[in-house]
Tab-separated table of C-alpha atoms in Angstrom:
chain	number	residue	atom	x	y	z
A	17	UNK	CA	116.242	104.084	117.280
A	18	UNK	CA	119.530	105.555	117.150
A	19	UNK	CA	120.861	107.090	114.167
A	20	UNK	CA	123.743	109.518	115.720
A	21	UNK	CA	126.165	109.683	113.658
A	22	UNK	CA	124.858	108.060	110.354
A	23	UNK	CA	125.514	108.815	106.904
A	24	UNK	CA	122.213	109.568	104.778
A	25	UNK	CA	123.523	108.989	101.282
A	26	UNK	CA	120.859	106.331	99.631
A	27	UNK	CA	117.100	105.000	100.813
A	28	UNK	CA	118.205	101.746	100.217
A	29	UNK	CA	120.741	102.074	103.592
A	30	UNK	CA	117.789	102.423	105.635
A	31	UNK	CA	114.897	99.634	107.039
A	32	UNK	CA	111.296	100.372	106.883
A	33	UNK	CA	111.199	101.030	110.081
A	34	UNK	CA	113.838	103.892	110.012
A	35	UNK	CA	112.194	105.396	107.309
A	36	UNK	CA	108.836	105.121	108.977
A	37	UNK	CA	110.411	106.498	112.025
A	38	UNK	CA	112.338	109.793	110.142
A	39	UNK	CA	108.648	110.544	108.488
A	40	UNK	CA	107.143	110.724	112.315
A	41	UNK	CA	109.867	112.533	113.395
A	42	UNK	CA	109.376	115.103	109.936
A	43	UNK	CA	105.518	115.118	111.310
A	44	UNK	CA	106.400	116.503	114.659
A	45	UNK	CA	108.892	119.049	113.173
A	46	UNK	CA	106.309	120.212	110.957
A	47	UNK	CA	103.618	120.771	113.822
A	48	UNK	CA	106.117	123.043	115.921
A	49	UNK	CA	107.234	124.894	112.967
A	50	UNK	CA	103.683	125.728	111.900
A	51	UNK	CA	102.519	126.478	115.836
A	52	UNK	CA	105.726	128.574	115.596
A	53	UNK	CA	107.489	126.495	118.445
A	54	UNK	CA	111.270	126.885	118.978
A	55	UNK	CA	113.558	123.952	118.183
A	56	UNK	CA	117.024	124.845	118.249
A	57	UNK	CA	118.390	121.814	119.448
A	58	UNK	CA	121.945	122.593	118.154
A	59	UNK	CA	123.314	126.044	119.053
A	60	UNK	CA	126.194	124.992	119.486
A	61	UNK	CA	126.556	123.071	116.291
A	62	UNK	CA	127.931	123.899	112.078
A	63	UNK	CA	126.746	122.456	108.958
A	64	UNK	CA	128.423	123.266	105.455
A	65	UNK	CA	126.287	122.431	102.521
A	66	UNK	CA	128.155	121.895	99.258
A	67	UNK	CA	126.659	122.286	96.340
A	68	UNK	CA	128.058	121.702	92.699
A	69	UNK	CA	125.094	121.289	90.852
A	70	UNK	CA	123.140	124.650	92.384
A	71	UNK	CA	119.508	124.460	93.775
A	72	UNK	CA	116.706	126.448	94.904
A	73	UNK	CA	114.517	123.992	96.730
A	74	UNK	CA	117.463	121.608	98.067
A	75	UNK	CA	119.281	124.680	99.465
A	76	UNK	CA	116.592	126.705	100.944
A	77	UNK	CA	115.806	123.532	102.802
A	78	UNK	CA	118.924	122.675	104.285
A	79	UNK	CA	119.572	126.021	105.342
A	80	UNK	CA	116.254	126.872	106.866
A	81	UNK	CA	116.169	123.395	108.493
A	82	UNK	CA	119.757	124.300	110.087
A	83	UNK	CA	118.820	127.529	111.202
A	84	UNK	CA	115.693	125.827	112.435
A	85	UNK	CA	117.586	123.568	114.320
A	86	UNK	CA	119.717	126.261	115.653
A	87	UNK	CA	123.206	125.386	113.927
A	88	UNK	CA	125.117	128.265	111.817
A	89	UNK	CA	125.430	126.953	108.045
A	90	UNK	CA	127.988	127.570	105.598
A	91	UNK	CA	127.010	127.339	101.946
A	92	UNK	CA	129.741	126.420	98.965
A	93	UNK	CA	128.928	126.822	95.532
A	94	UNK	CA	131.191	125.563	92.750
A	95	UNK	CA	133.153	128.431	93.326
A	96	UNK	CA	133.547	128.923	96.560
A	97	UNK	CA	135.543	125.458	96.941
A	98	UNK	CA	138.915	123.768	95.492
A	99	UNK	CA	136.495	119.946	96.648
A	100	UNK	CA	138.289	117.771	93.303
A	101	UNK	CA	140.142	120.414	91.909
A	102	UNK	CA	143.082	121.722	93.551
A	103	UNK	CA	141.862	119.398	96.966
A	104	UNK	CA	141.143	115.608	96.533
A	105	UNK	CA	137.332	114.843	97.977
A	106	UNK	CA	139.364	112.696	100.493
A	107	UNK	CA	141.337	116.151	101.969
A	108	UNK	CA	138.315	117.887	101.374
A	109	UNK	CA	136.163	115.575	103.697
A	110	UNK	CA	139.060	115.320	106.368
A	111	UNK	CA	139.163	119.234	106.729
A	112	UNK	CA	135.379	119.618	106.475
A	113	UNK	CA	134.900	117.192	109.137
A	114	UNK	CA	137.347	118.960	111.539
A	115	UNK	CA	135.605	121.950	111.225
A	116	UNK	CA	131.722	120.701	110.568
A	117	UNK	CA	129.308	118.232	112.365
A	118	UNK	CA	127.642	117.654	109.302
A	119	UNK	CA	128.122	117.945	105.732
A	120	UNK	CA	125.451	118.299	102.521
A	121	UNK	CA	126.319	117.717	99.125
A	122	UNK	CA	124.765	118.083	96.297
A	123	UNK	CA	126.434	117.720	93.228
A	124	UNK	CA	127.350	114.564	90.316
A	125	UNK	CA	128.315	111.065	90.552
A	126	UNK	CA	127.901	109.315	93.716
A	127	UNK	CA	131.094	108.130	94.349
A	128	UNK	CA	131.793	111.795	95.559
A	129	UNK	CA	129.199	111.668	98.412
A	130	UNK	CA	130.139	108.286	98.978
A	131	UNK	CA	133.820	109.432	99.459
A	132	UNK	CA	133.102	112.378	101.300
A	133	UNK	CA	131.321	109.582	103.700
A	134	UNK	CA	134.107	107.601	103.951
A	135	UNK	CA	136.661	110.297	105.091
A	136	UNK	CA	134.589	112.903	106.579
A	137	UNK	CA	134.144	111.838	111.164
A	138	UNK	CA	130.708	113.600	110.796
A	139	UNK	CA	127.103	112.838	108.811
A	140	UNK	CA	127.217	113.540	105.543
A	141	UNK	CA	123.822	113.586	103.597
A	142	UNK	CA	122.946	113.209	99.676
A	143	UNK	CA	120.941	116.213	98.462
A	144	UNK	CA	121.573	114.905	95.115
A	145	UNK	CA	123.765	113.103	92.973
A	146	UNK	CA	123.592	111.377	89.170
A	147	UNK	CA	122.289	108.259	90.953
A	148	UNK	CA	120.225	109.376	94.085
A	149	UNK	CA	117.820	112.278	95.028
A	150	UNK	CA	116.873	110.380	99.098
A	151	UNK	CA	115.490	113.632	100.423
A	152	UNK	CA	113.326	114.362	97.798
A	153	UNK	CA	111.655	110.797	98.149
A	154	UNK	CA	111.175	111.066	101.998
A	155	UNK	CA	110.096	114.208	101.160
A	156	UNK	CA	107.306	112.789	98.736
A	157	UNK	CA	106.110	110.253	100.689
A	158	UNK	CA	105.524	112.254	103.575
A	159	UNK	CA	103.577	114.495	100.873
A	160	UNK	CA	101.474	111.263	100.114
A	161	UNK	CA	100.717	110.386	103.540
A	162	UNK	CA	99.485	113.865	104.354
A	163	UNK	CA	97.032	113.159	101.628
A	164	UNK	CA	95.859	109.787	101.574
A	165	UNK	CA	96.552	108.958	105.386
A	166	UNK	CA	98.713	105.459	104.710
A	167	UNK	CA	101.253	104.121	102.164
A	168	UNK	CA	100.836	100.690	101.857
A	169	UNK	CA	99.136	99.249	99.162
A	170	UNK	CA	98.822	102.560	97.394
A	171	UNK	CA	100.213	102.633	93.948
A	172	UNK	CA	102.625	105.411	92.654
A	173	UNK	CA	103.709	106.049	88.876
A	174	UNK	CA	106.700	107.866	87.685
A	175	UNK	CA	105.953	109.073	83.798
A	176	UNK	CA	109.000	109.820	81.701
A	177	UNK	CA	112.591	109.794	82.179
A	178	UNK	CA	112.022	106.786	85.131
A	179	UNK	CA	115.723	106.125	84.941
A	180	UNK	CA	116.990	109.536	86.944
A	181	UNK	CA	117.688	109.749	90.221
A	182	UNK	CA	114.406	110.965	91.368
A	183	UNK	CA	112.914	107.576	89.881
A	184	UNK	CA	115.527	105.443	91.417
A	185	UNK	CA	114.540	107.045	95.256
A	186	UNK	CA	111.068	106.930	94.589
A	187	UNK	CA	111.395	103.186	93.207
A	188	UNK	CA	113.996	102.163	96.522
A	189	UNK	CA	111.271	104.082	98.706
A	190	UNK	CA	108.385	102.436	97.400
A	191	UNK	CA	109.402	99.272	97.487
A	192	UNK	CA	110.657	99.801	101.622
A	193	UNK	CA	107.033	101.308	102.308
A	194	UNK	CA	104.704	98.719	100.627
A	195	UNK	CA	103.484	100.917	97.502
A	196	UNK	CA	103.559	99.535	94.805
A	197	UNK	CA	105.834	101.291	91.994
A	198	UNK	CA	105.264	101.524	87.790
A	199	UNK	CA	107.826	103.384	85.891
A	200	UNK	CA	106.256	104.302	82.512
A	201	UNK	CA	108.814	105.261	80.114
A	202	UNK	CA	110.461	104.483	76.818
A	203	UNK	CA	112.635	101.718	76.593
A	204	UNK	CA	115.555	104.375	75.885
A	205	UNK	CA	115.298	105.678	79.185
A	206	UNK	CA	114.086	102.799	81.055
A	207	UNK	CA	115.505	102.173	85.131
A	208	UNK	CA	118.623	100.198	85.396
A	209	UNK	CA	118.577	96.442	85.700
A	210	UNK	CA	120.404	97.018	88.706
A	211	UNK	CA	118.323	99.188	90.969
A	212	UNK	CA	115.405	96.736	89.838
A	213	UNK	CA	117.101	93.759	90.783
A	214	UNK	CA	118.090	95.339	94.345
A	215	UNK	CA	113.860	96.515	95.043
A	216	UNK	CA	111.711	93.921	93.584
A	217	UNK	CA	112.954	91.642	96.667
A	218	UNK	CA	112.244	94.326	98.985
A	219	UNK	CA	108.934	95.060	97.356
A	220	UNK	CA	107.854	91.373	97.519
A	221	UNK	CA	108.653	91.358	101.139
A	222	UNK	CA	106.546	94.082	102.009
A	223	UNK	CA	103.862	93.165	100.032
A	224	UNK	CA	103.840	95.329	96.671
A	225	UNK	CA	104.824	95.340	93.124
A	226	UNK	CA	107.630	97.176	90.604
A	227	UNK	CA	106.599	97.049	86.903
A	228	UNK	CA	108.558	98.812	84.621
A	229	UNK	CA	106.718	99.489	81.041
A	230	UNK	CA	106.774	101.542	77.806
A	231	UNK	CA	102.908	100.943	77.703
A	232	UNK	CA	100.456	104.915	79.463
A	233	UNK	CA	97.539	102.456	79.385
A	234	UNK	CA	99.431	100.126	82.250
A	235	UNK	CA	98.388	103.405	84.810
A	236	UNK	CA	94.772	103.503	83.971
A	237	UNK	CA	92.793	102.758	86.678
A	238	UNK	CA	96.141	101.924	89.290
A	239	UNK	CA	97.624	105.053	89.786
A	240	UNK	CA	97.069	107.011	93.010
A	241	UNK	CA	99.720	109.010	92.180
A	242	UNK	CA	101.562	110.472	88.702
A	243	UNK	CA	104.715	111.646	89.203
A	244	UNK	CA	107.133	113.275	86.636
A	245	UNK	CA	110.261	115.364	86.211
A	246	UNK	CA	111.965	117.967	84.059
A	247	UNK	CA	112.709	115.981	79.925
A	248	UNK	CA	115.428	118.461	80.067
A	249	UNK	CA	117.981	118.141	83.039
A	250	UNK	CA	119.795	121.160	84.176
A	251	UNK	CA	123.376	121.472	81.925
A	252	UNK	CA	122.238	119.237	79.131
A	253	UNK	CA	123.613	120.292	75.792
A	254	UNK	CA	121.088	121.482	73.101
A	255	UNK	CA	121.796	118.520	71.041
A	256	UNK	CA	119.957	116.720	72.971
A	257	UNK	CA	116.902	118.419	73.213
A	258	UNK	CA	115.178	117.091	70.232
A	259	UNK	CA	115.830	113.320	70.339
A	260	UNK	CA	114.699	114.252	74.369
A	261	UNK	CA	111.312	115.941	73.275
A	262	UNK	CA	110.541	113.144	70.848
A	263	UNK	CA	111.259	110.184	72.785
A	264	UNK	CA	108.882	111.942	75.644
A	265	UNK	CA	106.393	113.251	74.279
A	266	UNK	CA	103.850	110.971	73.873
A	267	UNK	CA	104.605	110.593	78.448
A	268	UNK	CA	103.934	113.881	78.930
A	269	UNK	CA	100.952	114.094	81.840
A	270	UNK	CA	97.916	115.831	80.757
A	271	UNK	CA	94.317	116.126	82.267
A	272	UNK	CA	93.362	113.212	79.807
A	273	UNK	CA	96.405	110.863	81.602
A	274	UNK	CA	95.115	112.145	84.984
A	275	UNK	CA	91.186	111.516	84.142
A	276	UNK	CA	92.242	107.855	83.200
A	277	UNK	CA	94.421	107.012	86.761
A	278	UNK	CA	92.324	106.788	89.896
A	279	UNK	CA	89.577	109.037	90.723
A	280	UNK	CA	91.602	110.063	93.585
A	281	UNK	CA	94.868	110.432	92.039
A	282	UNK	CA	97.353	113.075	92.539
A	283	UNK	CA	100.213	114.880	90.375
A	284	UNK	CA	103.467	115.834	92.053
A	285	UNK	CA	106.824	116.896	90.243
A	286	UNK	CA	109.933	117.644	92.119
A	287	UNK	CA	110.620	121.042	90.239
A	288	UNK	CA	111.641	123.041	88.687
A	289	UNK	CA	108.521	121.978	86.008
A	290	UNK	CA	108.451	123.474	82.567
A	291	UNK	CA	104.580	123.824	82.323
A	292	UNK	CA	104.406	127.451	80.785
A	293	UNK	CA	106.920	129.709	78.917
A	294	UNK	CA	107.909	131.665	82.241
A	295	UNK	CA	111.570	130.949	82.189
A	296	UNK	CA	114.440	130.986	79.760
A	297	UNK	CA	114.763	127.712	78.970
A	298	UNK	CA	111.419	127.141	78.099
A	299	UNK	CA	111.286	129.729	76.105
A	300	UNK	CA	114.655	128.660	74.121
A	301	UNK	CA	112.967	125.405	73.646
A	302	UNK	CA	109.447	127.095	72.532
A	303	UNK	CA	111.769	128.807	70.027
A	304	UNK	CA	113.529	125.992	68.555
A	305	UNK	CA	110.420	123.294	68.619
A	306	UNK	CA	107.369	125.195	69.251
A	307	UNK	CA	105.898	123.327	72.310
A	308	UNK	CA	104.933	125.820	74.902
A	309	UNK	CA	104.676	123.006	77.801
A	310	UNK	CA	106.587	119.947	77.945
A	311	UNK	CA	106.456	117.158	80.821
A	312	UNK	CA	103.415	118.463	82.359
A	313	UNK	CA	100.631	120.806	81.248
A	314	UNK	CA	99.778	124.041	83.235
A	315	UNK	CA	96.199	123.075	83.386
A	316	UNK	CA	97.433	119.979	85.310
A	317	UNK	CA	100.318	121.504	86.978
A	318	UNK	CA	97.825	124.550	88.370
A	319	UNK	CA	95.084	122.049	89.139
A	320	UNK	CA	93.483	120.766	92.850
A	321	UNK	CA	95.126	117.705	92.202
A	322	UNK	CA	98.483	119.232	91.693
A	323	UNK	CA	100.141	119.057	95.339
A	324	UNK	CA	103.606	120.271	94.275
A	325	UNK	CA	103.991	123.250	96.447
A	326	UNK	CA	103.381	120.922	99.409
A	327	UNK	CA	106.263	118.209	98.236
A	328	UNK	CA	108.275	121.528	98.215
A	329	UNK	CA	107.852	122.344	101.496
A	330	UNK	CA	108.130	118.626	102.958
A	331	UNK	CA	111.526	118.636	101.692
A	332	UNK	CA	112.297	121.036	104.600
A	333	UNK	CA	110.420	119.077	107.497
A	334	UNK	CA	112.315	115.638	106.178
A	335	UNK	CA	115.641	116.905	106.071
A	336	UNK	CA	115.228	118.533	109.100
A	337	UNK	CA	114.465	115.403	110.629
A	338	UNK	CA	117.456	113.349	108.635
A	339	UNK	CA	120.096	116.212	110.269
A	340	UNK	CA	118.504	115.780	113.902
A	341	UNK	CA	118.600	112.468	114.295
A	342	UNK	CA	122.126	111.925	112.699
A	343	UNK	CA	123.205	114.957	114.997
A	344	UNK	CA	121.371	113.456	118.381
A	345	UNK	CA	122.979	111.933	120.777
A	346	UNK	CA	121.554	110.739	123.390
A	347	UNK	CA	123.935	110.771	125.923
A	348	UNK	CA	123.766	114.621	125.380
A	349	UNK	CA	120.465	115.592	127.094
């Protein structure tokens, strides 16, 4: 397949086949870099990875993955970058692409990425916006394969918030691979009617399901995998945290939710998780409401089953494998 030159901005852009196809090529990067084999493909190549919402995972990934790959990679914070404030995303995208073979941002709505896309003459991938999170959810499902040894026909849950953008991947992604997809939520936060209406016809092709319910008890007995993410996203005023905690609560995955899916099941979270009372924000909300663990518990989060660290470290082998093939051209070796 050829995919020089390609934008990675949503799952949804891509067949099953080219998503089956960047998940073997994330396999073989992930063999060399753990027999400690050199891949610097691109010495001659420059990335710049934007990001206006900051990361830790999302960063470290790209970068390593560049450096991996043998390309020199400039990083741009919020600050260090006039992109929609004193420079339109259209100039900014025109200049990057001059100077750049390939662009990551990270940041808000996705019009931006989309934009950046449209003027940039180089790849431009989505390491997240409002709408999209694509390299977490390759990411994931190579992180399921490892484990189970096939997708299809497997059945993946997303507890909690399942309107975000990690939902909306993992939703797009499972309905492309054959697994079959529940978001378990409350109504208040349930996925748009949109992003259902574009999968289900996907999923049917492929042979697997998308139900979308209010109701823990529709994951008992189905689920080979829970999945959740932060009640609290990063920049959300205090306000909210209340009405947040109270509409979620009663989602939050616990060793009783996990005892009740699949024998087999597994628990992964994207991070950052607020299982304990380790950070500052956890601690605020501790303060104010007097929970000491919120989407996930720490026994569950610190359990066997709990194969977050490994979803961490996919994200690097993935996007490593969505910058080489947009960056390969054939013609070239």
């Amino acid at each position: 397949m050829d995919f020089y030159g390609r934008d990675f901005l949503k799952i949804l852009d891509f067949s099953e086949a080219e998503l089956r196809y960047m998940l073997e090529m994330a396999k073989v990067f992930k063999k060399m870099k753990h027999e400690g084999q050199s891949h610097k493909y691109f010495p001659n190549k420059n990335i710049a990875i934007v990001f206006e919402k900051t990361s830790t995972r999302t960063r470290c990934s790209f970068e390593v993955a560049g450096y991996d790959l043998g390309m020199g990679v400039t990083y741009l914070d919020p600050s260090g970058s006039q992109m929609g404030h004193k420079e339109s995303i259209a100039d900014t995208a025109r200049v990057l692409g001059r100077l750049y073979d390939g662009i990551e941002y990270r940041g808000f709505d996705q019009k931006i990425v989309d934009d950046l896309a449209k003027y940039a003459d180089v790849p431009v991938w989505n390491g997240l916006t409002d709408e999209c999170h694509p390299t977490q959810a390759l990411g994931d499902f190579l992180t399921i394969e490892e484990h189970f040894g096939h997708l299809r026909g497997l059945t993946l849950a997303f507890v909690g918030d399942t309107r975000n953008n990690v939902a909306n991947s993992l939703m797009a992604m499972s309905a492309k691979m054959g697994v079959n997809f529940i978001a378990c939520g409350p109504n208040e936060l349930r996925p748009s009617d949109e992003i259902v209406a574009k999968c289900r016809p996907i999923a049917e092709k492929n042979g697997s399901t998308i139900t979308i319910t209010t109701d823990v008890a529709e994951l008992y007995g189905k689920a080979d995998v829970i999945y959740t993410d932060v009640w609290l996203s990063l920049g959300e005023p205090q306000e909210k945290w209340g009405e947040r905690i109270e509409l979620l609560k009663r989602y939050q995955v616990n060793t009783e939710m996990m005892n009740q899916a699949k024998e087999s099941a597994i628990f992964l979270h994207c991070l950052p998780s607020f299982h304990d009372l380790n950070t500052s924000i956890a601690k605020d909300v501790n303060k104010v409401f007097g929970i000491s663990e919120m989407e996930v518990t720490n026994e569950v989060f610190e359990s066997e089953r709990s194969l977050v660290f490994d979803q961490a470290e996919n994200r690097m082998h993935t996007i490593k494998a969505v910058m080489f093939l947009t960056l390969y051209k054939k013609e070239e070796k």
